[in-house]
Amino acid sequence: MYSKLYAKSAVMENEMRPLSTGSPEHVEVVDFLHLEAELLDDLREREWLSEMVSKDVVYQLPVRETVERARGRGFIPDTYHLNEDYGSLNAKVARNETSFAWAEDPPSRIRHFVTNVRVRRDETDADLLHVRSNVLVYRTRQDQTNPQILSGERADTLRREDGRLRLLRRVVLLDLTVIGTHNLALFF
Amino acid sequence: MYSKLYAKSAVMENEMRPLSTGSPEHVEVVDFLHLEAELLDDLREREWLSEMVSKDVVYQLPVRETVERARGRGFIPDTYHLNEDYGSLNAKVARNETSFAWAEDPPSRIRHFVTNVRVRRDETDADLLHVRSNVLVYRTRQDQTNPQILSGERADTLRREDGRLRLLRRVVLLDLTVIGTHNLALFF
Amino acid sequence: MYSKLYAKSAVMENEMRPLSTGSPEHVEVVDFLHLEAELLDDLREREWLSEMVSKDVVYQLPVRETVERARGRGFIPDTYHLNEDYGSLNAKVARNETSFAWAEDPPSRIRHFVTNVRVRRDETDADLLHVRSNVLVYRTRQDQTNPQILSGERADTLRREDGRLRLLRRVVLLDLTVIGTHNLALFF
Amino acid sequence: MTAPTLTPRVEQLMNQIETGLDRGLIPASIYGDPQVYQTELRNIFGRCWVFLAHESEIAANGDYVVRRIGEDNFIVVRDEQGSINVLFDACRHRGVQVCRADSGNTSHFRCPYHGWTYNTTGELVGAPLWRNAFGGMSKEENGLVKAAKVDSHHGLIFATLDPSAPSLRDYLGGMGWYLDLVFGLDEGGVEVIGAPQRFVVDANWKSGADNFCGDDYHLGTLHRSVWEIGAFPVPFRENMMGYHIQASPGHSLSFSMAPDADEPGPKFFGFPEDVAERFTSGNRISPEQLEIARRSRVFVGNVFPNFSILALPMTEDGAKHAPTGVLTVRTWQPKGPGQIEIFNWFLAYKSMSPEQKDRAYRAGLGTFSVGGSFEMDDTEPWITVGRTGRSVAAELLDFELNYQMGMPGIGIAKPVDDWPGPGITYWTRYEEGVQRNMYRFYAQMMRAPKGEWPKLTFSGQ
Amino acid sequence: MTAPTLTPRVEQLMNQIETGLDRGLIPASIYGDPQVYQTELRNIFGRCWVFLAHESEIAANGDYVVRRIGEDNFIVVRDEQGSINVLFDACRHRGVQVCRADSGNTSHFRCPYHGWTYNTTGELVGAPLWRNAFGGMSKEENGLVKAAKVDSHHGLIFATLDPSAPSLRDYLGGMGWYLDLVFGLDEGGVEVIGAPQRFVVDANWKSGADNFCGDDYHLGTLHRSVWEIGAFPVPFRENMMGYHIQASPGHSLSFSMAPDADEPGPKFFGFPEDVAERFTSGNRISPEQLEIARRSRVFVGNVFPNFSILALPMTEDGAKHAPTGVLTVRTWQPKGPGQIEIFNWFLAYKSMSPEQKDRAYRAGLGTFSVGGSFEMDDTEPWITVGRTGRSVAAELLDFELNYQMGMPGIGIAKPVDDWPGPGITYWTRYEEGVQRNMYRFYAQMMRAPKGEWPKLTFSGQ
Amino acid sequence: MTAPTLTPRVEQLMNQIETGLDRGLIPASIYGDPQVYQTELRNIFGRCWVFLAHESEIAANGDYVVRRIGEDNFIVVRDEQGSINVLFDACRHRGVQVCRADSGNTSHFRCPYHGWTYNTTGELVGAPLWRNAFGGMSKEENGLVKAAKVDSHHGLIFATLDPSAPSLRDYLGGMGWYLDLVFGLDEGGVEVIGAPQRFVVDANWKSGADNFCGDDYHLGTLHRSVWEIGAFPVPFRENMMGYHIQASPGHSLSFSMAPDADEPGPKFFGFPEDVAERFTSGNRISPEQLEIARRSRVFVGNVFPNFSILALPMTEDGAKHAPTGVLTVRTWQPKGPGQIEIFNWFLAYKSMSPEQKDRAYRAGLGTFSVGGSFEMDDTEPWITVGRTGRSVAAELLDFELNYQMGMPGIGIAKPVDDWPGPGITYWTRYEEGVQRNMYRFYAQMMRAPKGEWPKLTFSGQ
Ligand code: FES
Ligand code: FES
Ligand code: FES
Ligand SMILES: [Fe+3]
Ligand SMILES: [Fe+3]
Ligand SMILES: [Fe+3]
């Protein structure tokens, strides 16, 4: 099974230059990503889910290995740390709303730094925008002074639904093979 | 006294979506924040203070605790690491201009990474803009190779004074309960 | 030789405010920097070099020391970690294309977070744009969970050549005196 | 070198375990003392059989994965003859890592420093300009170092660095019967889905092992959220019904089982009905084993030291999907006294349909993984067990952990006489003898002189 | 366990302290040696009375804060009867943290792992399905572990883990008289403003303690900037006038006082005049104590091992606000040989007006806090004292620190005979006997066998 | 204090080196064992002559740089008389760092804590209000601590902390002849270009030293990429021709040299022809030394413990620039058993033109620097040598590193009888005696009692 290698994602292979950062689509996407990060950092996860996420969402965090340069980036096909749909995301949000979600109560302090946003149109579907962004997540728990810092690319697809963008697909490509934070209760 | 909890800041409660990142106000604010960070990272603190800060400034860094999710974000009311006005900021800048500010001479190397800027209009005063931004501060001293990295949100209010924006209020909401950098001689 | 001190770079001394982040030049520069970072993080170094770098490029990473505040920022004149031109950059890219570039095969995982972009026009040459940006590089190798994080300013000059911007000069001013990453095989 | 004699502090703590166990007490400091940890690396991980991989991960000749014994990397590789080799990942020339990817397929391992090249059985086969440099030197004496013994059981590959170790069969002892029950349930056996997750938690490795010996009681408090979101079908109090079994010294397990054999509710750990039917028609186990499996809602167990197995019905989204059988195995790899790297594999019975495997995988990811609703709560208390273990206060206050649940006079658990399987068995799972069994063997291994082994069977069995 | 005997290296360093003190020399390696640090955690922090909190922080029943003894967390909680309990934050079942917030108000602490629940006196009161799991087990033997002794003095809460420790009164000895002078100055006593700041500095805990014993001389160089910005009203040379006092073994302090009792300048540590008037009219102290307080510009002192007190006139903005009295206490919590966490409390006399409290708080924040103009310079040299303490060069070169200032024949400080308070007193603060007093007691505590204590009074007093 | 006696583990490993060397075997654990490292800091770095700086870095009176002996900072400063002093950077009062910049020019070092001020020879010259505070105290006894001995050789400044150390000349022994050959080649001597690079790598310091003793064989595999990009002009197999020399106990080196004296190819390490002509006309060396330099394509060597020298023809851009002579020296500064800080200096012969210096600098930066095509591959295997050195598996498996290349019966290297220089010499560089020479001396230093030194000459030489 190790002979199959993860194809570079469709978004990566897209040789199109991104839309200019001055384009209306780019502006709209950045507005979306900033609001999304604000809701998540403010622990308003329920609002994020209901207001910004599509019911058809696919949300994945694939497992990565160290492999030789010739073999690509090391993401293992069909192998995940997270593989969520709307229902399972909802279960996670609901869990945090109970009083027994010990892992994140007291909650860790989380901040999303979103940079390098690159937007590309879908070649066929005018309602879709493909977005790559870099995200750095800073996290502390209890009285930690050495933060846990995660970094990766988010390969998103946003879809216009009833006039508003919603998150249709998010693949979180972390720059790590071993997850070094105490849990993945957070949303990227 | 521990039964009182820190209300979410007015800015946080503001359910208004931020202005679009394409709006003139957003552009003006980002210009402000970039210039400000440039002056601070270049150690041009005097210029920052005199050119960009309002004489009426309130500049605070509240103390934070770990508390249960139901109790909010853990900032302790009326309790600070820093609680400055123009005069005390001026004293700090003046101190660094002496030759005896040992703590920061040789100066540590500081860089502000400003992202996720969100601008909202004040509901009543057209001269005020409320700005939330994420800031990551990277800092090294002497021959450290492991940086000190601080992260937080800045909840700012900028005021138009004589046609130019100035910093009227800054509340630095760090993602830490214990300050893990050797001093808070820096400006956020 | 230690009595000579590094003059603040010409770009730093430029008292001009940066162009507004809404200006067409700023937008064009950000488009450039985002695409550049994308190519580098995707390990498409050859395309970066051939598509985005000027044949006249000067690419430097000066050596820095801890010095007293009065002596400036501590960059040692004419002393480098990297001092590259197009030919030497090409040799590096070519080396990574061999199967024997052990240092980066398996490659480390690298991400560029580019923020605080400030663009200034050249005072005399309309084809030149001077750009300062903050860059945070996140890097892991093998199964590291504690990332190596580098930070610095890039003082760039972009030149319009045949209608497209290209990188003419890059001075990487790291916030470090001792390089704490296992090699400088990466491009900033 | 000969095994280091124990330091006075380690000696004292081991004495304290042995005298305290009869009262159900364990000194907290074994969860953090750095000398204890160093001894564990040598006397536990350096001697016991440890789990490395499942054969399905290296199905083809030349397939390899890199895994750990203690903190050290070993290559687990299937050679050209189809045999499995476990090779210390260090060049015999200067000790450089020769395998630079986490997994792959190869015919040779070439060292990047000077080019010594080894084949997949670990033999040195050459180096550049061999005659000039090394002509006359023995290749035989310079192959990669192999684990002392390698064996597998239902495709589960184990190895030990101790040439004096008993056979894997003998080491597993009674635990083998229970592994058969799970991994031999379907004729075709099991396979790994994807590749293991790896994540690091600031906890001591024994917290994971201890928990999987059969700490069922923690579900009611720590995992209370999973009932609120409908992830697990058996209520807490009902789920406490079942058996606790000390299979053989060191190895323990637990079954959730209703008192009445025909009570409704999950059977066969919740695996789908058509799968369960195949279990009944084609398997590699005895009727007694099959009947236990049939009645079981949950199987959880730990092979000493750090290999845990779990089978149970779960769902990642109770509103949409009913719980289904999930089979996961994991190792608690030590990375210092206060840190572990968890390797977490999801398994499926090979005969399951792709849809069933996908369902099981999603249910497993949503519950027993670094982002899963069960697992993320589990690691939380383990972090502070380690904190207490490291604390000077625990040392000064002689702080002991309490393992008295189910001891004579405490709670309702009772020994069972007519259990068909090996080991010491209790009915109802309000019981911590399963963990005491682990610590008793642990202390014996810690003290065992080089070349000698503690008894691997209970007296009288 | 019994207290570990000293390692040869620690033994040698303690000998070196005792022989060197007469010549004013201390081996630098005690500032970094890891064995020394381990011994300190056990013999100093594991035995001495350490400061934890002020009663005003837990004013209501059920109020709690989490604080440290050595590196370990203890819950300081006011129970339903209003008594204060100091409880080791570790569940008696498996050692898990039971108090997950830094402060709050609660009736119970419930462990997240299996649900053992304790009340605010630390008693175990229950667990889920208690009868099934633990019926028959003693609750009395399974309560949270308490500090051996707890007591308070003017609302300052101290505790010790050593059952053989003397009473707090006896431990403080002569230092009590000086604490009374500061904390009993106003009839209503003091209260904490807000909550303590916490910040981490890469220094050894003794640097803070040593400095607050009365290192007044460093102001002239290290704090020279504060005069340039007008933060402190007494010039360096004048401020060196005053008394150095070894209050009792281990505890030292220093007063800045003009030679002439009626010299103009700050009185009562700079507290506002109306406050000072209340001091004179209503207090809990003797006329001698009151007169000393009246004349004092600065009080700085350290209760061994790591509790420091400072009262002095300061301002954060000399251009706008005249200096005003600031009262701060702090602990130098050890976090390894080269790191401390500073807990920094600002206090006010309860009778002060809200405006006066705010003024004092702002002045304190601007000077003695992680972002304050005094404190940020203080930590700077301490960082490299630790570096020298850790260095192999210091060990090889037998590098000793110099504490000779004010010894016979060195400088102008002279013993004082007619001092009304307890202890050994010097006039003018060019003197390092205050620190030598700390290190003498330190070395005695480090060597003291379990159950035995060094003398707590000076011979002849 | 007296030198600590070796712990049993260190003793055992040193025995293993001494018995294993004859079979070409070294225990891997010396590359990671923390006790070994602590002993190295004391017995190797605390005693041997270590390289600190080149005189051209502190050309003017008052110029200083801060450098390391072991892990500790020393100020290397040229005083007002032009002499060079090596001063431990720790104030004699409380041990605070007195030199806060990495380099500079000054007349005094003032301590920031209390203002003790030292001149550039390290003498204490004053402190604020000296009479009040310290009047009567000896200034002589309170100067900065100096290294026991300081000396230089061709401008290369060395120091030792051991008063019993032999002279630098005697310490270098035969190695001096070869240093002369490189650094005395041009009458005007050498100078540093810019300032040293500093970078940190997670490797053990001995990996760098071992490699620079003459590990030429690794070029064929590890550095294969440099031929593909044309950075180095001599093909691998040809480059293996030359001499391996154990100059004197501990110090080793290697020359790449064609068999035929007049073979075309680089001469004088590739330095430009006009420079080479000056070498021939004006130098400080003998005709034999000159002839060796003339024929040499590469010089690489290591002065025990951690000072390495390299001269060879390189280019950063083979397409545009032909290779040119590069001269670099570096130290492998220990920072724990698994970390080094590399100080990397580029040197030029003073008489070279600015263009030639620039060319050499660019070629050096492009190859032997943290971003250079050679160096970045070198550090890669060293990282995992350290991993193996730390591993418990290496300890349990008695894992030994192999240094057999070129031993009798292995490969083609042969002793040379008629070599004009000092030391033990082999022809062809397929040989690891250069490293064995280092480890033999290493083990002797590790065991040498305080005040005693191993023999510094080979028996019979
Ligand atoms: S270290 Fe592997 S070939 Fe030399
Ligand atoms: S650990 Fe606290 S209840 Fe079990
Ligand atoms: S420590 Fe240097 S003067 Fe006091
Ligand atoms: Fe669990
Ligand atoms: Fe101070
Ligand atoms: Fe090399």
XYZ file of N, CA and C and ligand atoms in Angstrom, chain E residues 211 218 223 374 378, ligand 5:
16
model
N 18.242 39.950 46.547
C 18.072 41.361 46.228
C 17.154 42.049 47.237
N 22.377 48.587 44.426
C 22.248 48.417 42.976
C 21.438 49.544 42.340
N 19.329 50.963 38.334
C 18.075 51.703 38.219
C 18.292 53.180 37.921
N 11.333 49.730 37.044
C 12.304 49.160 37.977
C 12.514 47.669 37.680
N 15.736 44.867 36.917
C 16.172 43.920 37.945
C 16.414 42.523 37.385
Fe 15.997 46.565 41.870
